[in-house]
PDB file of C-alpha atoms in Angstrom:
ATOM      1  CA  UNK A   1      11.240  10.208  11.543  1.00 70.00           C
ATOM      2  CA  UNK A   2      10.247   6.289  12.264  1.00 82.00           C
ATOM      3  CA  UNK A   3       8.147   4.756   9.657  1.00 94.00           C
ATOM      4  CA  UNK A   4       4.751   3.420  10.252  1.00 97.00           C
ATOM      5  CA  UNK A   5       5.280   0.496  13.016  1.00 97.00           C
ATOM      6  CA  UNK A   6       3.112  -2.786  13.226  1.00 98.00           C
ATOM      7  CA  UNK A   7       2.606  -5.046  15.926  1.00 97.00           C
ATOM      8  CA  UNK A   8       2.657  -8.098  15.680  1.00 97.00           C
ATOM      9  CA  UNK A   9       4.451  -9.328  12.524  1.00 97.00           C
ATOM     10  CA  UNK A  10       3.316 -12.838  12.556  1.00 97.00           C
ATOM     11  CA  UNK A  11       0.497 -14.490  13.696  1.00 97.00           C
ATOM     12  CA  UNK A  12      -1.262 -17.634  13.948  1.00 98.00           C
ATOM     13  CA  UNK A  13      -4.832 -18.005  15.296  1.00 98.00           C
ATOM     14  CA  UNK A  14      -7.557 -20.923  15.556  1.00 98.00           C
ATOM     15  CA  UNK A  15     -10.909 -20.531  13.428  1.00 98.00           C
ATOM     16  CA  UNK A  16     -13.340 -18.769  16.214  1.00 98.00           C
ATOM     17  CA  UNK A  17     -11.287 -17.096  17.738  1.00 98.00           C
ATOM     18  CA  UNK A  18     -10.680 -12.917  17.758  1.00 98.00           C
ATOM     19  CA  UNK A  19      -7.269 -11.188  17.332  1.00 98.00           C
ATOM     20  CA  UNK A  20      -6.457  -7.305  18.051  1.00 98.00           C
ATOM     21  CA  UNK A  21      -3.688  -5.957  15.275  1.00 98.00           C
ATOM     22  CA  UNK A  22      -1.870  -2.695  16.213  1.00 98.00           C
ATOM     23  CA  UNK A  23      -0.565   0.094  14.107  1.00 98.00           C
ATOM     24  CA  UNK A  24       1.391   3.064  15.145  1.00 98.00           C
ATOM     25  CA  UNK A  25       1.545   5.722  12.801  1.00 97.00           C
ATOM     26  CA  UNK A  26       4.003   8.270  11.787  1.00 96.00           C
ATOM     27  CA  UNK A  27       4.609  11.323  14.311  1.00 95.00           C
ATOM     28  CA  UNK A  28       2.169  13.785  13.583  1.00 94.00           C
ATOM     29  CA  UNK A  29       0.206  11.513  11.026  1.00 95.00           C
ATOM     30  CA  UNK A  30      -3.772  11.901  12.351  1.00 94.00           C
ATOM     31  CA  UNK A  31      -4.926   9.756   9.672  1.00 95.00           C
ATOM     32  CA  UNK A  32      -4.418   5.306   9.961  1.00 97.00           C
ATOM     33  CA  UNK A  33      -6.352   3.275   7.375  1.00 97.00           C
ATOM     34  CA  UNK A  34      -6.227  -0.271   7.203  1.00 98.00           C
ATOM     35  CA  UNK A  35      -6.291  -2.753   4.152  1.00 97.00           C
ATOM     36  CA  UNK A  36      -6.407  -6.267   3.668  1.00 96.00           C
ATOM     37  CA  UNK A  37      -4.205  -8.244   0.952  1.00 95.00           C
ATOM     38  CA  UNK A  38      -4.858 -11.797  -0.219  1.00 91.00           C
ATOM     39  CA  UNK A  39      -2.018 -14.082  -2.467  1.00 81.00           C
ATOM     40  CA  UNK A  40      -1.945 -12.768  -5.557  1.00 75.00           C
ATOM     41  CA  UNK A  41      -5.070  -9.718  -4.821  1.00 79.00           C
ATOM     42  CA  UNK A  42      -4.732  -6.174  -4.349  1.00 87.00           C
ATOM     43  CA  UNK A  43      -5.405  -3.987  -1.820  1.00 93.00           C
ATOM     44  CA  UNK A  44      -8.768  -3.981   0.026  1.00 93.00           C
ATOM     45  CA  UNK A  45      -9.441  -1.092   2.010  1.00 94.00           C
ATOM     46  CA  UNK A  46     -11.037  -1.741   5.472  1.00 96.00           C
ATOM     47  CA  UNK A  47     -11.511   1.905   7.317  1.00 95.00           C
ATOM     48  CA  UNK A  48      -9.875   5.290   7.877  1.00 95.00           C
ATOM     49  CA  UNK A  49      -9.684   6.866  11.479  1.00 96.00           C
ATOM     50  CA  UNK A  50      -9.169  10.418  11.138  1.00 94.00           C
ATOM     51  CA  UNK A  51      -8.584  12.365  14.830  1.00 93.00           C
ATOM     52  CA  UNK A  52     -10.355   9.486  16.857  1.00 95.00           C
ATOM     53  CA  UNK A  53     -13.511   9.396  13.821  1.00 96.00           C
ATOM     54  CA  UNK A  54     -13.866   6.352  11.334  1.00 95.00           C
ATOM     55  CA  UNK A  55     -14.043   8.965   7.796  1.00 91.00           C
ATOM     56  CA  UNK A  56     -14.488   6.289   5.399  1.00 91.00           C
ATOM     57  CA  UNK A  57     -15.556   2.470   5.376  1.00 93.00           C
ATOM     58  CA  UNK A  58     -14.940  -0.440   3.174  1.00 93.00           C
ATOM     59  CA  UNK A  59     -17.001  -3.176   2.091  1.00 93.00           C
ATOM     60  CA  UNK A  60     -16.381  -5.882   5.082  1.00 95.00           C
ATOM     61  CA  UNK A  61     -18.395  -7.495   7.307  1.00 96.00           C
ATOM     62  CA  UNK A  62     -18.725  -6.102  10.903  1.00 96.00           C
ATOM     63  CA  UNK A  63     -16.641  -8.977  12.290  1.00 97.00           C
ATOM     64  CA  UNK A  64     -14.234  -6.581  11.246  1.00 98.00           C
ATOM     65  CA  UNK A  65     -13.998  -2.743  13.399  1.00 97.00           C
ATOM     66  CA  UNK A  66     -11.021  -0.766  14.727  1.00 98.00           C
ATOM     67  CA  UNK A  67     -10.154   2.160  16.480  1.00 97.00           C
ATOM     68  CA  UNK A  68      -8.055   4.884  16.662  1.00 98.00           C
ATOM     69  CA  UNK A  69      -6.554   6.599  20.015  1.00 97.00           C
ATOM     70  CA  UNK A  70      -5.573   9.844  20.920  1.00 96.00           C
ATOM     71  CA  UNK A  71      -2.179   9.675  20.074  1.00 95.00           C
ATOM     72  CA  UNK A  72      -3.177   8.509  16.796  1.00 96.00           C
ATOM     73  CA  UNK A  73      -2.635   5.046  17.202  1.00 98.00           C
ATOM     74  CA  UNK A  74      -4.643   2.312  16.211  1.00 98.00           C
ATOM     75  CA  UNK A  75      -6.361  -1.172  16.656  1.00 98.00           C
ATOM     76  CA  UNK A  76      -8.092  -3.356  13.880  1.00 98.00           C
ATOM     77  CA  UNK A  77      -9.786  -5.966  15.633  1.00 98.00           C
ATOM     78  CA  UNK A  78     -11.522  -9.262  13.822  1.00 98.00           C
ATOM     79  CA  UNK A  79     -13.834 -11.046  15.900  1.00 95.00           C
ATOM     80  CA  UNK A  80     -15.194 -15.259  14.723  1.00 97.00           C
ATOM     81  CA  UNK A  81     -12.015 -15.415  12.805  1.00 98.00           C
ATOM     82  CA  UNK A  82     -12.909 -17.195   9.371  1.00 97.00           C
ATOM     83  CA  UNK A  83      -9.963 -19.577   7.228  1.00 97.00           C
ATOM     84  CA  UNK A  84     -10.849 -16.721   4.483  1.00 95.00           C
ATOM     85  CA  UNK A  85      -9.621 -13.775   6.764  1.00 97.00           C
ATOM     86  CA  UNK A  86      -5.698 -15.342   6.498  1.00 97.00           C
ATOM     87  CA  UNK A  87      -4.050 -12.612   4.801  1.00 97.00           C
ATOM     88  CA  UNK A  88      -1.373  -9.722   5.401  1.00 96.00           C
ATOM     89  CA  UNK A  89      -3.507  -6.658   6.700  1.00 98.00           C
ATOM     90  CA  UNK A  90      -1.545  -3.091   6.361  1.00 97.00           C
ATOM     91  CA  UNK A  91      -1.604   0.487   8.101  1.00 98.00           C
ATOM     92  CA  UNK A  92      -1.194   2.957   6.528  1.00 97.00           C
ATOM     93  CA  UNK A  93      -0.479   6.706   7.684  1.00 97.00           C
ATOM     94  CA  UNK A  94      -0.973   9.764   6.452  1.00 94.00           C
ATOM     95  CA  UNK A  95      -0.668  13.646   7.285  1.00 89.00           C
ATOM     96  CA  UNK A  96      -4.783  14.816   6.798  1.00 75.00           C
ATOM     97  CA  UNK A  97      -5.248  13.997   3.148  1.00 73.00           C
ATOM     98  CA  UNK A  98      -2.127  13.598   1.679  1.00 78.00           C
ATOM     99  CA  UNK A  99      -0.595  10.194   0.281  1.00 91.00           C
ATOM    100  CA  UNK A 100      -0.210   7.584   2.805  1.00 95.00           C
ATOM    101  CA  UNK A 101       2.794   5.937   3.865  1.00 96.00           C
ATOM    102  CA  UNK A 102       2.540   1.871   4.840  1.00 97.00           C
ATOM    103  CA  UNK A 103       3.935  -0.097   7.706  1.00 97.00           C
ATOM    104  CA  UNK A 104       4.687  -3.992   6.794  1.00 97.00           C
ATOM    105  CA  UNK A 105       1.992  -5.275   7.654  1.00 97.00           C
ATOM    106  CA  UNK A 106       1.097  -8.269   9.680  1.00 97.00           C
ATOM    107  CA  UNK A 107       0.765 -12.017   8.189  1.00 97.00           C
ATOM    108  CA  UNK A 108      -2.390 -13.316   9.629  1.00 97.00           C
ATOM    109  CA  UNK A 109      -2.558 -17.371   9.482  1.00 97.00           C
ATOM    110  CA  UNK A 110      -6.090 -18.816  10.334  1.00 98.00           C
ATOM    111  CA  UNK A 111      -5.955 -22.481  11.148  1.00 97.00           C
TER     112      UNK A 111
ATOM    113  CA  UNK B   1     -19.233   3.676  -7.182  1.00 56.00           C
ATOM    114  CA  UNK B   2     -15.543   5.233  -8.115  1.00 62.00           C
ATOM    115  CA  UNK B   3     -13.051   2.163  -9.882  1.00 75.00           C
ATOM    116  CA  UNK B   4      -9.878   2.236 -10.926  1.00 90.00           C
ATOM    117  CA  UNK B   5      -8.407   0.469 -14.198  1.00 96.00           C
ATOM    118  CA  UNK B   6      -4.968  -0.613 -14.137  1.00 96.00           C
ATOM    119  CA  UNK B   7      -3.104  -2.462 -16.933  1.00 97.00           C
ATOM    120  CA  UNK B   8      -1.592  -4.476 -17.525  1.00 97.00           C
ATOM    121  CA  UNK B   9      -2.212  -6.779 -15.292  1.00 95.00           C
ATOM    122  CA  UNK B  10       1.456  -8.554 -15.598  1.00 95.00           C
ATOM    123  CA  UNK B  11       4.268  -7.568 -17.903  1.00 95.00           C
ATOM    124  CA  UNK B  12       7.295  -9.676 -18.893  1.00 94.00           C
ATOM    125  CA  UNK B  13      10.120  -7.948 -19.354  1.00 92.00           C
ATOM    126  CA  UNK B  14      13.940  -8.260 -20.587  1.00 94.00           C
ATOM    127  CA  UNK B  15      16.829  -6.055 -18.265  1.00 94.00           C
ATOM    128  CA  UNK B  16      17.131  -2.991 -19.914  1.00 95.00           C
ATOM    129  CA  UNK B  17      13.584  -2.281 -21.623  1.00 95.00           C
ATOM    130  CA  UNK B  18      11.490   0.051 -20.892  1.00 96.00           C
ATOM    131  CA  UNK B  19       8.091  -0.279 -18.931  1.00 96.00           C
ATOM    132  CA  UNK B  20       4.762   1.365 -19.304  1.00 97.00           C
ATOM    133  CA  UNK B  21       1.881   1.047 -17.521  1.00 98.00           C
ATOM    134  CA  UNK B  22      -1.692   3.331 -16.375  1.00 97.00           C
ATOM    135  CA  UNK B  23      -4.448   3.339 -14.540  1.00 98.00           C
ATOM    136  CA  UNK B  24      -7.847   5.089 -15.876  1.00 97.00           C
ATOM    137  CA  UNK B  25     -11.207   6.424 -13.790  1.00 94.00           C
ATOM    138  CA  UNK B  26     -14.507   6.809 -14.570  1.00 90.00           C
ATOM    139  CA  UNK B  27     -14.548   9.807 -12.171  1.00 90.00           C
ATOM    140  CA  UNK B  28     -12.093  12.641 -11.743  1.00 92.00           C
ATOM    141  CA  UNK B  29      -9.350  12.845  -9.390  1.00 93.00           C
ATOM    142  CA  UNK B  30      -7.239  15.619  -7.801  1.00 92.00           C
ATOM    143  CA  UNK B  31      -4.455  13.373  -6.527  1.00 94.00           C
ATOM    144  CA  UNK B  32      -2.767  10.233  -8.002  1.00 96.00           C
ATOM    145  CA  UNK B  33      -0.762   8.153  -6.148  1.00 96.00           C
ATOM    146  CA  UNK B  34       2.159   5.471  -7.442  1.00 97.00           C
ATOM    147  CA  UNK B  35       3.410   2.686  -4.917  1.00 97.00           C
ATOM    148  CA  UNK B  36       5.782  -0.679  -5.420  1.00 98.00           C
ATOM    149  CA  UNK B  37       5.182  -3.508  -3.438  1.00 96.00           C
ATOM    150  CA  UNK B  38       7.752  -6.168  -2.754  1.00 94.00           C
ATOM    151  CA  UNK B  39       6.790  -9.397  -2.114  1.00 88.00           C
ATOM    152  CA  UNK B  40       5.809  -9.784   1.888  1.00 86.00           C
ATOM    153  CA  UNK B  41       6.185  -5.956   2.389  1.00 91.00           C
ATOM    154  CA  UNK B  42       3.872  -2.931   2.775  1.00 95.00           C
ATOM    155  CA  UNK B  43       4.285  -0.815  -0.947  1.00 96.00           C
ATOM    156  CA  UNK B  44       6.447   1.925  -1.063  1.00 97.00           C
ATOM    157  CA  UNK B  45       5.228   5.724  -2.093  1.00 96.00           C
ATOM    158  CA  UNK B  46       7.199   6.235  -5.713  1.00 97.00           C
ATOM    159  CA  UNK B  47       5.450   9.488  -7.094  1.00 97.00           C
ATOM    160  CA  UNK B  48       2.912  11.831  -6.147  1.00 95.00           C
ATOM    161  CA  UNK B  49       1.200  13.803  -8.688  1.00 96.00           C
ATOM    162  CA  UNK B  50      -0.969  16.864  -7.620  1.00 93.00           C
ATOM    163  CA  UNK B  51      -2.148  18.705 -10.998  1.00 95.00           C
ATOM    164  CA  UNK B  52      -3.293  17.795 -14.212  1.00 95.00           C
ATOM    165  CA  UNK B  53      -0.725  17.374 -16.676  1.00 96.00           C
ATOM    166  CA  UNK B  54       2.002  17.370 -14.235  1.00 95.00           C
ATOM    167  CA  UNK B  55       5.162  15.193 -15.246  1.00 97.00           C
ATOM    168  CA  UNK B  56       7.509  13.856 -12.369  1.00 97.00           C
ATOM    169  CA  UNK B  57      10.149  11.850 -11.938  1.00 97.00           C
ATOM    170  CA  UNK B  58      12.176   9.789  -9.279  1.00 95.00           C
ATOM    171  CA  UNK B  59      15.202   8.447 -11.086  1.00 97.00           C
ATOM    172  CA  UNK B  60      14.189   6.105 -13.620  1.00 97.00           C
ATOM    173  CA  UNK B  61      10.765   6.500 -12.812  1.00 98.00           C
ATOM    174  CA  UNK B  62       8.255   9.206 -14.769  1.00 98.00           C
ATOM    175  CA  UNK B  63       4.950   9.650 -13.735  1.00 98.00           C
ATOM    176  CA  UNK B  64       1.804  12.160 -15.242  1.00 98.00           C
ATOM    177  CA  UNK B  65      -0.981  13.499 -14.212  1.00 97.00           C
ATOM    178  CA  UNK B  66      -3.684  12.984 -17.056  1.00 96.00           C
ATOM    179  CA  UNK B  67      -4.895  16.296 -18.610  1.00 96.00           C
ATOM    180  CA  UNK B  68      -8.735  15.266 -18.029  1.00 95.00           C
ATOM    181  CA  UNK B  69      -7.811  14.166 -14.565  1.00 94.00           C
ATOM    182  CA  UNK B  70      -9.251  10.488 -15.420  1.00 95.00           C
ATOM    183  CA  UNK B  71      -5.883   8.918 -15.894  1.00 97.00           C
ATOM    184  CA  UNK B  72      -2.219   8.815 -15.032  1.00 98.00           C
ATOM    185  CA  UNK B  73       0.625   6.728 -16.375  1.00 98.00           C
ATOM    186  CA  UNK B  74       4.327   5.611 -14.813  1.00 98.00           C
ATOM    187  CA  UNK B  75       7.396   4.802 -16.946  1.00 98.00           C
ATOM    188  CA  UNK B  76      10.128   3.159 -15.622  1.00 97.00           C
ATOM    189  CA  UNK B  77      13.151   3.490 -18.119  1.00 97.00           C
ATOM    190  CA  UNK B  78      15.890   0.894 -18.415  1.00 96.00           C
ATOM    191  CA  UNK B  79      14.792  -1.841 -16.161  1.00 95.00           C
ATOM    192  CA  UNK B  80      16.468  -3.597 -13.829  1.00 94.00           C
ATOM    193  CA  UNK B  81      16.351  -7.069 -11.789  1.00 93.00           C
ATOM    194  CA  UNK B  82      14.694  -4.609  -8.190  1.00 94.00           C
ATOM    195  CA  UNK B  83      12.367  -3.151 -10.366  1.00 95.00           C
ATOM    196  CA  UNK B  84      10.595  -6.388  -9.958  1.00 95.00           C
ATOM    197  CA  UNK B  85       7.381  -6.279  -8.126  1.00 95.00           C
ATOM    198  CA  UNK B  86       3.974  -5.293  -8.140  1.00 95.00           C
ATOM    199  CA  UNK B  87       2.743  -1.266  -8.827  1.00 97.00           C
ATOM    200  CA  UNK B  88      -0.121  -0.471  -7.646  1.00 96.00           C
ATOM    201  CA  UNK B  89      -1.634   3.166  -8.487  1.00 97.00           C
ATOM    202  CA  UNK B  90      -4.163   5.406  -6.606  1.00 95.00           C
ATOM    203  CA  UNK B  91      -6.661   8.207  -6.984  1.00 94.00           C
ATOM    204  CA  UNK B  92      -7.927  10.266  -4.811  1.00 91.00           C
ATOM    205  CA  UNK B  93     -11.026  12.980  -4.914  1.00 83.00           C
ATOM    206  CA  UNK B  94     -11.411  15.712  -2.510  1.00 74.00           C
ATOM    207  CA  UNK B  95     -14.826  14.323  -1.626  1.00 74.00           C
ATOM    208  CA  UNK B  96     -14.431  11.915   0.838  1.00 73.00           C
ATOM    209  CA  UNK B  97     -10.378  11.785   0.994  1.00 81.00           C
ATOM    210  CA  UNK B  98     -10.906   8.205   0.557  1.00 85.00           C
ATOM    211  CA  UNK B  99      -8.033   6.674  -1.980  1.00 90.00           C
ATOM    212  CA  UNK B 100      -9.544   4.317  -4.951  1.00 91.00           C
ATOM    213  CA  UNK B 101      -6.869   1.533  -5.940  1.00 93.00           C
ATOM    214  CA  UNK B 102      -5.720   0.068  -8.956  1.00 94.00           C
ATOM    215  CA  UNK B 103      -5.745  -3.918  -8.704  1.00 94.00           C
ATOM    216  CA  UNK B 104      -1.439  -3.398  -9.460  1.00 95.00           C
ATOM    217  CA  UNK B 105       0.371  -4.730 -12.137  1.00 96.00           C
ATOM    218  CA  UNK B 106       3.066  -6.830 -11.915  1.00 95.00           C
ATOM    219  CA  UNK B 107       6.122  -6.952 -12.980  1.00 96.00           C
ATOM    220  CA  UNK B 108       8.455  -9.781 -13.673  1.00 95.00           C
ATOM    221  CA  UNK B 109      11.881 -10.357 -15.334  1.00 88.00           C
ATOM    222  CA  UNK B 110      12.373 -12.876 -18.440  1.00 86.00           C
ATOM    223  CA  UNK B 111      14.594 -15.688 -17.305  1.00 77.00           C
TER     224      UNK B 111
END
């Protein structure tokens, strides 16, 4: 089976501005979360989509929402980008409530 | 709301020791979780642990399930140079199916 998929890897954006992340999960995963990592911090959980329905919500700001399609995949989306939102964000996968499996991730730069 | 202690927070180690580290909740948990995370990279699933007082391993790695379902601990025997990195843990309730992370610990080899 393929692994958890991210697109894009890299990616370098202007203070202001929005940016869409994708995440493609592992076939027949109906659960994505997303998380946010910092240098040198752990991992910060954003949301869960489970079947199309955000299940459980971090602590961020609303500049930060996703999505989740039918065929399980799924958007994070950060609108007003901020220098402080530079960081790698993750997907993660998992089948219902079982242990999740990561992607790797993509390095946001905010200039 | 539901935290996770993990320590150390770093550990300096020599090829060849052994490693310990744990994570402790102030709530109870029905699943733990045990990742790696190389440097750049999404972490890696290492163990999953499913019942109190279970004991599993993964090569070098052992992991248990705390008997009051408030902790867990992983051993990695023998260390060597790849086992550098950071470990993160992870609890989950059957609550919310939300997982609580450990803020990792990391792991680095004595020059």
């Amino acid at each position: 089976k393929a692994g958890v998929t991210q697109t894009p890897r890299y990616l370098i954006k202007t203070r202001g501005q929005q940016v869409t992340l994708s995440c493609s999960p592992i076939s027949g995963h109906r659960s994505v979360s997303w998380y946010q990592q910092t240098p040198g911090q752990g991992l910060q959980f954003l949301f869960e989509y489970f079947s199309e329905t955000q299940r459980n919500k971090g602590n961020f700001p609303g500049r930060f929402s996703g999505r989740q399609f039918s065929n399980s995949r799924s958007e994070m989306n950060v609108s007003t980008l901020e220098l402080g939102d530079s960081a790698l964000y993750l997907c993660a996968s998992r089948f219902e409530s079982y242990e999740q499996y990561f992607g790797p991730g993509t390095r946001l730069t905010v200039t | 709301g539901q935290q996770l202690n993990q320590s150390p927070q770093s550990m300096f180690i020599q090829e060849g020791e052994d490693v310990s580290m744990n994570c402790t909740s102030s709530s109870i948990f029905n699943t733990w979780l045990w990742y790696k995370q190389d440097p750049g990279e999404g972490p890696v699933l290492l163990i999953a642990l499913y019942k109190a007082g279970e004991l599993t391993s993964n090569g070098r790695l052992t992991a248990q399930f705390g008997i009051t379902r408030k902790d867990s601990f992983l051993n990695i025997s023998a260390s060597i140079p790849s086992d550098v990195g950071i470990y993160f843990c992870a609890g989950q309730s059957d609550s919310n199916y939300q997982l609580i992370w450990g803020a990792g610990t990391k792991l680095i080899i004595k020059p």
